[in-house]
Amino acid sequence: MRLYEKIAAKYYDEVRMDKLTMDAYSASLKVSTKGENKSQVVNTMFYTTFWANLIAFMADYSVHQAILFYGYYIYIKDRRKKRSAEGKEDEEEEEGFNGALATSMLKKSTQLAISRGFGLFCTSIGGGVGTVVWPGWGAILFGNMGDSVGSVILDDGTSNAAKK
Protein backbone atom coordinates (compact mmCIF):
# COMPACT_ATOMS: atom_id res chain seq x y z
CA MET A 1 0.00 0.00 0.00
CA ARG A 2 2.85 2.36 0.80
CA LEU A 3 4.25 1.72 -2.67
CA TYR A 4 1.04 3.03 -4.22
CA GLU A 5 1.18 6.07 -1.94
CA LYS A 6 4.75 6.80 -3.05
CA ILE A 7 3.80 6.45 -6.71
CA ALA A 8 0.77 8.70 -6.22
CA ALA A 9 2.93 11.28 -4.41
CA LYS A 10 5.20 11.46 -7.47
CA TYR A 11 2.37 12.09 -9.93
CA TYR A 12 -0.28 14.01 -8.01
CA ASP A 13 -0.41 17.37 -6.28
CA GLU A 14 -1.07 17.91 -2.58
CA VAL A 15 -4.82 18.35 -3.01
CA ARG A 16 -5.22 14.96 -4.68
CA MET A 17 -2.85 13.34 -2.16
CA ASP A 18 -4.99 14.73 0.66
CA LYS A 19 -8.01 13.03 -0.92
CA LEU A 20 -6.15 9.74 -1.38
CA THR A 21 -4.83 9.66 2.20
CA MET A 22 -7.87 11.13 3.97
CA ASP A 23 -8.95 9.63 7.29
CA ALA A 24 -12.60 8.66 6.76
CA TYR A 25 -13.34 8.80 10.50
CA SER A 26 -12.15 12.41 10.88
CA ALA A 27 -13.74 13.47 7.61
CA SER A 28 -17.04 11.97 8.75
CA LEU A 29 -16.99 13.97 11.97
CA LYS A 30 -16.06 17.14 10.08
CA VAL A 31 -18.74 16.73 7.38
CA SER A 32 -21.48 15.92 9.89
CA THR A 33 -20.93 19.19 11.78
CA LYS A 34 -21.31 21.39 8.68
CA GLY A 35 -25.10 21.39 8.99
CA GLU A 36 -25.79 20.08 5.48
CA ASN A 37 -28.89 18.03 4.73
CA LYS A 38 -28.62 14.23 4.72
CA SER A 39 -28.34 13.80 0.95
CA GLN A 40 -25.48 16.31 0.80
CA VAL A 41 -23.71 14.52 3.66
CA VAL A 42 -24.08 11.15 1.91
CA ASN A 43 -22.86 12.63 -1.38
CA THR A 44 -19.86 14.33 0.20
CA MET A 45 -18.88 11.27 2.21
CA PHE A 46 -19.37 8.98 -0.78
CA TYR A 47 -16.65 10.82 -2.68
CA THR A 48 -14.47 11.24 0.40
CA THR A 49 -14.68 7.54 1.27
CA PHE A 50 -14.13 6.55 -2.36
CA TRP A 51 -10.89 8.52 -2.66
CA ALA A 52 -9.74 7.58 0.84
CA ASN A 53 -10.09 3.85 0.09
CA LEU A 54 -8.85 3.84 -3.51
CA ILE A 55 -5.21 3.08 -2.66
CA ALA A 56 -6.15 0.33 -0.20
CA PHE A 57 -8.43 -1.34 -2.74
CA MET A 58 -5.76 -1.08 -5.45
CA ALA A 59 -3.24 -2.70 -3.10
CA ASP A 60 -5.71 -5.48 -2.27
CA TYR A 61 -6.46 -6.01 -5.96
CA SER A 62 -2.74 -6.19 -6.78
CA VAL A 63 -2.06 -8.79 -4.10
CA HIS A 64 -4.97 -10.96 -5.26
CA GLN A 65 -3.87 -10.55 -8.88
CA ALA A 66 -0.33 -11.65 -7.98
CA ILE A 67 -1.71 -14.68 -6.13
CA LEU A 68 -3.86 -15.56 -9.15
CA PHE A 69 -0.94 -15.30 -11.58
CA TYR A 70 1.33 -17.28 -9.28
CA GLY A 71 -1.26 -20.04 -8.98
CA TYR A 72 -1.52 -20.30 -12.76
CA TYR A 73 2.28 -20.28 -13.06
CA ILE A 74 2.63 -23.17 -10.62
CA TYR A 75 -0.15 -25.09 -12.36
CA ILE A 76 1.50 -24.70 -15.79
CA LYS A 77 4.92 -25.62 -14.41
CA ASP A 78 3.59 -28.77 -12.73
CA ARG A 79 1.59 -29.74 -15.81
CA ARG A 80 4.62 -29.42 -18.09
CA LYS A 81 6.76 -31.43 -15.69
CA LYS A 82 4.10 -34.14 -15.51
CA ARG A 83 3.66 -34.24 -19.31
CA SER A 84 7.40 -34.49 -19.94
CA ALA A 85 7.68 -37.33 -17.41
CA GLU A 86 4.87 -39.16 -19.26
CA GLY A 87 6.56 -38.49 -22.61
CA LYS A 88 3.69 -36.44 -24.07
CA GLU A 89 4.90 -33.70 -26.41
CA ASP A 90 1.84 -32.86 -28.54
CA GLU A 91 2.36 -29.20 -29.55
CA GLU A 92 -1.08 -28.69 -31.05
CA GLU A 93 -2.85 -29.96 -27.94
CA GLU A 94 -0.58 -27.82 -25.75
CA GLU A 95 -1.42 -24.67 -27.77
CA GLY A 96 -5.14 -25.33 -27.38
CA PHE A 97 -4.70 -25.89 -23.67
CA ASN A 98 -2.67 -22.69 -23.29
CA GLY A 99 -5.39 -20.72 -25.09
CA ALA A 100 -8.05 -22.12 -22.78
CA LEU A 101 -5.84 -21.41 -19.78
CA ALA A 102 -5.28 -17.81 -20.90
CA THR A 103 -9.03 -17.36 -21.35
CA SER A 104 -9.66 -18.76 -17.88
CA MET A 105 -7.04 -16.47 -16.35
CA LEU A 106 -8.47 -13.44 -18.17
CA LYS A 107 -11.97 -14.32 -16.94
CA LYS A 108 -10.80 -14.64 -13.33
CA SER A 109 -8.79 -11.41 -13.59
CA THR A 110 -11.84 -9.58 -14.90
CA GLN A 111 -14.03 -11.02 -12.14
CA LEU A 112 -11.47 -9.89 -9.58
CA ALA A 113 -11.35 -6.35 -11.00
CA ILE A 114 -15.14 -6.11 -11.06
CA SER A 115 -15.40 -7.52 -7.55
CA ARG A 116 -12.88 -5.07 -6.08
CA GLY A 117 -14.38 -2.14 -8.00
CA PHE A 118 -17.87 -2.99 -6.79
CA GLY A 119 -16.49 -3.44 -3.27
CA LEU A 120 -15.02 0.07 -3.42
CA PHE A 121 -18.36 1.43 -4.65
CA CYS A 122 -20.28 -0.32 -1.84
CA THR A 123 -17.73 0.85 0.74
CA SER A 124 -18.23 4.42 -0.44
CA ILE A 125 -22.00 4.16 -0.16
CA GLY A 126 -21.62 2.64 3.30
CA GLY A 127 -19.32 5.48 4.37
CA GLY A 128 -21.90 8.05 3.28
CA VAL A 129 -24.84 6.34 4.95
CA GLY A 130 -22.80 5.59 8.07
CA THR A 131 -21.95 9.26 8.49
CA VAL A 132 -25.65 10.12 8.58
CA VAL A 133 -26.43 7.32 11.06
CA TRP A 134 -23.40 7.66 13.37
CA PRO A 135 -20.77 10.26 12.44
CA GLY A 136 -17.26 8.92 12.85
CA TRP A 137 -17.55 5.24 13.65
CA GLY A 138 -20.60 4.86 11.43
CA ALA A 139 -18.54 5.72 8.36
CA ILE A 140 -16.02 3.02 9.26
CA LEU A 141 -18.56 0.39 10.29
CA PHE A 142 -20.98 0.94 7.42
CA GLY A 143 -18.09 1.20 4.96
CA ASN A 144 -16.86 -2.24 6.02
CA MET A 145 -20.40 -3.57 5.87
CA GLY A 146 -20.70 -2.16 2.35
CA ASP A 147 -17.57 -4.02 1.26
CA SER A 148 -18.96 -7.22 2.78
CA VAL A 149 -22.31 -6.76 1.04
CA GLY A 150 -20.49 -6.18 -2.25
CA SER A 151 -18.56 -9.40 -1.77
CA VAL A 152 -21.72 -11.35 -0.98
CA ILE A 153 -23.51 -9.96 -4.04
CA LEU A 154 -20.68 -10.87 -6.39
CA ASP A 155 -19.78 -14.21 -4.80
CA ASP A 156 -19.69 -16.74 -7.62
CA GLY A 157 -20.34 -19.71 -5.35
CA THR A 158 -16.97 -21.37 -5.90
CA SER A 159 -15.87 -21.07 -2.30
CA ASN A 160 -15.04 -24.39 -0.67
CA ALA A 161 -15.83 -23.04 2.80
CA ALA A 162 -19.59 -23.30 2.24
CA LYS A 163 -19.29 -26.91 1.06
CA LYS A 164 -17.62 -28.20 4.24
PDB file of C-alpha atoms in Angstrom:
ATOM      1  CA  MET A   1       0.000   0.000   0.000  1.00  0.00           C
ATOM      2  CA  ARG A   2       2.853   2.356   0.797  1.00  0.00           C
ATOM      3  CA  LEU A   3       4.254   1.719  -2.666  1.00  0.00           C
ATOM      4  CA  TYR A   4       1.039   3.029  -4.216  1.00  0.00           C
ATOM      5  CA  GLU A   5       1.182   6.069  -1.943  1.00  0.00           C
ATOM      6  CA  LYS A   6       4.752   6.798  -3.047  1.00  0.00           C
ATOM      7  CA  ILE A   7       3.800   6.445  -6.706  1.00  0.00           C
ATOM      8  CA  ALA A   8       0.772   8.703  -6.219  1.00  0.00           C
ATOM      9  CA  ALA A   9       2.934  11.281  -4.415  1.00  0.00           C
ATOM     10  CA  LYS A  10       5.196  11.461  -7.471  1.00  0.00           C
ATOM     11  CA  TYR A  11       2.370  12.088  -9.928  1.00  0.00           C
ATOM     12  CA  TYR A  12      -0.282  14.012  -8.011  1.00  0.00           C
ATOM     13  CA  ASP A  13      -0.408  17.375  -6.276  1.00  0.00           C
ATOM     14  CA  GLU A  14      -1.066  17.907  -2.576  1.00  0.00           C
ATOM     15  CA  VAL A  15      -4.818  18.355  -3.006  1.00  0.00           C
ATOM     16  CA  ARG A  16      -5.218  14.960  -4.683  1.00  0.00           C
ATOM     17  CA  MET A  17      -2.850  13.341  -2.163  1.00  0.00           C
ATOM     18  CA  ASP A  18      -4.990  14.731   0.657  1.00  0.00           C
ATOM     19  CA  LYS A  19      -8.013  13.029  -0.923  1.00  0.00           C
ATOM     20  CA  LEU A  20      -6.145   9.743  -1.376  1.00  0.00           C
ATOM     21  CA  THR A  21      -4.831   9.659   2.196  1.00  0.00           C
ATOM     22  CA  MET A  22      -7.866  11.129   3.968  1.00  0.00           C
ATOM     23  CA  ASP A  23      -8.952   9.630   7.288  1.00  0.00           C
ATOM     24  CA  ALA A  24     -12.604   8.656   6.760  1.00  0.00           C
ATOM     25  CA  TYR A  25     -13.341   8.801  10.499  1.00  0.00           C
ATOM     26  CA  SER A  26     -12.147  12.411  10.878  1.00  0.00           C
ATOM     27  CA  ALA A  27     -13.740  13.469   7.612  1.00  0.00           C
ATOM     28  CA  SER A  28     -17.042  11.970   8.746  1.00  0.00           C
ATOM     29  CA  LEU A  29     -16.986  13.969  11.971  1.00  0.00           C
ATOM     30  CA  LYS A  30     -16.061  17.135  10.084  1.00  0.00           C
ATOM     31  CA  VAL A  31     -18.740  16.733   7.382  1.00  0.00           C
ATOM     32  CA  SER A  32     -21.483  15.917   9.892  1.00  0.00           C
ATOM     33  CA  THR A  33     -20.926  19.190  11.779  1.00  0.00           C
ATOM     34  CA  LYS A  34     -21.310  21.389   8.676  1.00  0.00           C
ATOM     35  CA  GLY A  35     -25.096  21.392   8.987  1.00  0.00           C
ATOM     36  CA  GLU A  36     -25.794  20.076   5.482  1.00  0.00           C
ATOM     37  CA  ASN A  37     -28.890  18.028   4.734  1.00  0.00           C
ATOM     38  CA  LYS A  38     -28.622  14.232   4.720  1.00  0.00           C
ATOM     39  CA  SER A  39     -28.343  13.799   0.949  1.00  0.00           C
ATOM     40  CA  GLN A  40     -25.482  16.312   0.802  1.00  0.00           C
ATOM     41  CA  VAL A  41     -23.707  14.520   3.657  1.00  0.00           C
ATOM     42  CA  VAL A  42     -24.083  11.148   1.911  1.00  0.00           C
ATOM     43  CA  ASN A  43     -22.861  12.629  -1.384  1.00  0.00           C
ATOM     44  CA  THR A  44     -19.856  14.334   0.199  1.00  0.00           C
ATOM     45  CA  MET A  45     -18.881  11.269   2.211  1.00  0.00           C
ATOM     46  CA  PHE A  46     -19.372   8.977  -0.780  1.00  0.00           C
ATOM     47  CA  TYR A  47     -16.648  10.815  -2.678  1.00  0.00           C
ATOM     48  CA  THR A  48     -14.472  11.241   0.401  1.00  0.00           C
ATOM     49  CA  THR A  49     -14.682   7.537   1.267  1.00  0.00           C
ATOM     50  CA  PHE A  50     -14.127   6.547  -2.361  1.00  0.00           C
ATOM     51  CA  TRP A  51     -10.888   8.519  -2.662  1.00  0.00           C
ATOM     52  CA  ALA A  52      -9.737   7.576   0.836  1.00  0.00           C
ATOM     53  CA  ASN A  53     -10.088   3.853   0.088  1.00  0.00           C
ATOM     54  CA  LEU A  54      -8.850   3.839  -3.506  1.00  0.00           C
ATOM     55  CA  ILE A  55      -5.210   3.076  -2.663  1.00  0.00           C
ATOM     56  CA  ALA A  56      -6.151   0.332  -0.204  1.00  0.00           C
ATOM     57  CA  PHE A  57      -8.434  -1.338  -2.737  1.00  0.00           C
ATOM     58  CA  MET A  58      -5.762  -1.083  -5.454  1.00  0.00           C
ATOM     59  CA  ALA A  59      -3.243  -2.702  -3.105  1.00  0.00           C
ATOM     60  CA  ASP A  60      -5.709  -5.478  -2.270  1.00  0.00           C
ATOM     61  CA  TYR A  61      -6.457  -6.012  -5.964  1.00  0.00           C
ATOM     62  CA  SER A  62      -2.740  -6.186  -6.781  1.00  0.00           C
ATOM     63  CA  VAL A  63      -2.061  -8.787  -4.095  1.00  0.00           C
ATOM     64  CA  HIS A  64      -4.966 -10.961  -5.260  1.00  0.00           C
ATOM     65  CA  GLN A  65      -3.871 -10.547  -8.876  1.00  0.00           C
ATOM     66  CA  ALA A  66      -0.327 -11.649  -7.983  1.00  0.00           C
ATOM     67  CA  ILE A  67      -1.711 -14.682  -6.126  1.00  0.00           C
ATOM     68  CA  LEU A  68      -3.863 -15.563  -9.151  1.00  0.00           C
ATOM     69  CA  PHE A  69      -0.940 -15.303 -11.583  1.00  0.00           C
ATOM     70  CA  TYR A  70       1.334 -17.277  -9.284  1.00  0.00           C
ATOM     71  CA  GLY A  71      -1.262 -20.040  -8.982  1.00  0.00           C
ATOM     72  CA  TYR A  72      -1.520 -20.297 -12.762  1.00  0.00           C
ATOM     73  CA  TYR A  73       2.277 -20.275 -13.065  1.00  0.00           C
ATOM     74  CA  ILE A  74       2.628 -23.175 -10.616  1.00  0.00           C
ATOM     75  CA  TYR A  75      -0.152 -25.091 -12.361  1.00  0.00           C
ATOM     76  CA  ILE A  76       1.502 -24.704 -15.787  1.00  0.00           C
ATOM     77  CA  LYS A  77       4.918 -25.620 -14.411  1.00  0.00           C
ATOM     78  CA  ASP A  78       3.589 -28.769 -12.726  1.00  0.00           C
ATOM     79  CA  ARG A  79       1.589 -29.740 -15.812  1.00  0.00           C
ATOM     80  CA  ARG A  80       4.616 -29.422 -18.090  1.00  0.00           C
ATOM     81  CA  LYS A  81       6.761 -31.428 -15.690  1.00  0.00           C
ATOM     82  CA  LYS A  82       4.099 -34.145 -15.513  1.00  0.00           C
ATOM     83  CA  ARG A  83       3.657 -34.238 -19.312  1.00  0.00           C
ATOM     84  CA  SER A  84       7.405 -34.487 -19.942  1.00  0.00           C
ATOM     85  CA  ALA A  85       7.677 -37.327 -17.411  1.00  0.00           C
ATOM     86  CA  GLU A  86       4.873 -39.156 -19.255  1.00  0.00           C
ATOM     87  CA  GLY A  87       6.562 -38.488 -22.614  1.00  0.00           C
ATOM     88  CA  LYS A  88       3.695 -36.441 -24.073  1.00  0.00           C
ATOM     89  CA  GLU A  89       4.897 -33.700 -26.413  1.00  0.00           C
ATOM     90  CA  ASP A  90       1.841 -32.861 -28.544  1.00  0.00           C
ATOM     91  CA  GLU A  91       2.361 -29.201 -29.548  1.00  0.00           C
ATOM     92  CA  GLU A  92      -1.083 -28.685 -31.047  1.00  0.00           C
ATOM     93  CA  GLU A  93      -2.853 -29.958 -27.945  1.00  0.00           C
ATOM     94  CA  GLU A  94      -0.576 -27.821 -25.755  1.00  0.00           C
ATOM     95  CA  GLU A  95      -1.416 -24.674 -27.775  1.00  0.00           C
ATOM     96  CA  GLY A  96      -5.138 -25.327 -27.384  1.00  0.00           C
ATOM     97  CA  PHE A  97      -4.697 -25.894 -23.672  1.00  0.00           C
ATOM     98  CA  ASN A  98      -2.665 -22.685 -23.292  1.00  0.00           C
ATOM     99  CA  GLY A  99      -5.392 -20.725 -25.090  1.00  0.00           C
ATOM    100  CA  ALA A 100      -8.045 -22.123 -22.776  1.00  0.00           C
ATOM    101  CA  LEU A 101      -5.836 -21.408 -19.781  1.00  0.00           C
ATOM    102  CA  ALA A 102      -5.282 -17.806 -20.896  1.00  0.00           C
ATOM    103  CA  THR A 103      -9.028 -17.357 -21.346  1.00  0.00           C
ATOM    104  CA  SER A 104      -9.656 -18.762 -17.884  1.00  0.00           C
ATOM    105  CA  MET A 105      -7.037 -16.468 -16.352  1.00  0.00           C
ATOM    106  CA  LEU A 106      -8.468 -13.439 -18.173  1.00  0.00           C
ATOM    107  CA  LYS A 107     -11.967 -14.320 -16.937  1.00  0.00           C
ATOM    108  CA  LYS A 108     -10.799 -14.641 -13.328  1.00  0.00           C
ATOM    109  CA  SER A 109      -8.787 -11.406 -13.588  1.00  0.00           C
ATOM    110  CA  THR A 110     -11.837  -9.577 -14.904  1.00  0.00           C
ATOM    111  CA  GLN A 111     -14.030 -11.018 -12.136  1.00  0.00           C
ATOM    112  CA  LEU A 112     -11.468  -9.886  -9.583  1.00  0.00           C
ATOM    113  CA  ALA A 113     -11.347  -6.348 -10.996  1.00  0.00           C
ATOM    114  CA  ILE A 114     -15.141  -6.106 -11.064  1.00  0.00           C
ATOM    115  CA  SER A 115     -15.399  -7.517  -7.547  1.00  0.00           C
ATOM    116  CA  ARG A 116     -12.880  -5.068  -6.077  1.00  0.00           C
ATOM    117  CA  GLY A 117     -14.378  -2.141  -8.002  1.00  0.00           C
ATOM    118  CA  PHE A 118     -17.869  -2.992  -6.789  1.00  0.00           C
ATOM    119  CA  GLY A 119     -16.489  -3.442  -3.273  1.00  0.00           C
ATOM    120  CA  LEU A 120     -15.024   0.068  -3.422  1.00  0.00           C
ATOM    121  CA  PHE A 121     -18.357   1.430  -4.653  1.00  0.00           C
ATOM    122  CA  CYS A 122     -20.282  -0.321  -1.842  1.00  0.00           C
ATOM    123  CA  THR A 123     -17.731   0.851   0.740  1.00  0.00           C
ATOM    124  CA  SER A 124     -18.228   4.419  -0.443  1.00  0.00           C
ATOM    125  CA  ILE A 125     -22.004   4.158  -0.165  1.00  0.00           C
ATOM    126  CA  GLY A 126     -21.615   2.643   3.301  1.00  0.00           C
ATOM    127  CA  GLY A 127     -19.324   5.480   4.365  1.00  0.00           C
ATOM    128  CA  GLY A 128     -21.901   8.049   3.278  1.00  0.00           C
ATOM    129  CA  VAL A 129     -24.843   6.343   4.948  1.00  0.00           C
ATOM    130  CA  GLY A 130     -22.799   5.589   8.065  1.00  0.00           C
ATOM    131  CA  THR A 131     -21.953   9.258   8.486  1.00  0.00           C
ATOM    132  CA  VAL A 132     -25.652  10.116   8.584  1.00  0.00           C
ATOM    133  CA  VAL A 133     -26.428   7.316  11.059  1.00  0.00           C
ATOM    134  CA  TRP A 134     -23.397   7.662  13.366  1.00  0.00           C
ATOM    135  CA  PRO A 135     -20.765  10.259  12.442  1.00  0.00           C
ATOM    136  CA  GLY A 136     -17.263   8.924  12.854  1.00  0.00           C
ATOM    137  CA  TRP A 137     -17.548   5.244  13.654  1.00  0.00           C
ATOM    138  CA  GLY A 138     -20.601   4.856  11.433  1.00  0.00           C
ATOM    139  CA  ALA A 139     -18.539   5.720   8.365  1.00  0.00           C
ATOM    140  CA  ILE A 140     -16.016   3.021   9.261  1.00  0.00           C
ATOM    141  CA  LEU A 141     -18.563   0.388  10.291  1.00  0.00           C
ATOM    142  CA  PHE A 142     -20.983   0.937   7.417  1.00  0.00           C
ATOM    143  CA  GLY A 143     -18.087   1.200   4.957  1.00  0.00           C
ATOM    144  CA  ASN A 144     -16.862  -2.238   6.021  1.00  0.00           C
ATOM    145  CA  MET A 145     -20.399  -3.565   5.872  1.00  0.00           C
ATOM    146  CA  GLY A 146     -20.698  -2.157   2.348  1.00  0.00           C
ATOM    147  CA  ASP A 147     -17.569  -4.017   1.264  1.00  0.00           C
ATOM    148  CA  SER A 148     -18.959  -7.219   2.783  1.00  0.00           C
ATOM    149  CA  VAL A 149     -22.307  -6.763   1.042  1.00  0.00           C
ATOM    150  CA  GLY A 150     -20.491  -6.180  -2.248  1.00  0.00           C
ATOM    151  CA  SER A 151     -18.557  -9.404  -1.772  1.00  0.00           C
ATOM    152  CA  VAL A 152     -21.720 -11.347  -0.975  1.00  0.00           C
ATOM    153  CA  ILE A 153     -23.511  -9.960  -4.037  1.00  0.00           C
ATOM    154  CA  LEU A 154     -20.682 -10.867  -6.394  1.00  0.00           C
ATOM    155  CA  ASP A 155     -19.783 -14.213  -4.804  1.00  0.00           C
ATOM    156  CA  ASP A 156     -19.687 -16.739  -7.617  1.00  0.00           C
ATOM    157  CA  GLY A 157     -20.337 -19.706  -5.352  1.00  0.00           C
ATOM    158  CA  THR A 158     -16.966 -21.370  -5.900  1.00  0.00           C
ATOM    159  CA  SER A 159     -15.868 -21.073  -2.295  1.00  0.00           C
ATOM    160  CA  ASN A 160     -15.043 -24.388  -0.670  1.00  0.00           C
ATOM    161  CA  ALA A 161     -15.833 -23.037   2.798  1.00  0.00           C
ATOM    162  CA  ALA A 162     -19.587 -23.303   2.245  1.00  0.00           C
ATOM    163  CA  LYS A 163     -19.287 -26.914   1.064  1.00  0.00           C
ATOM    164  CA  LYS A 164     -17.621 -28.201   4.239  1.00  0.00           C
TER     165      LYS A 164
END
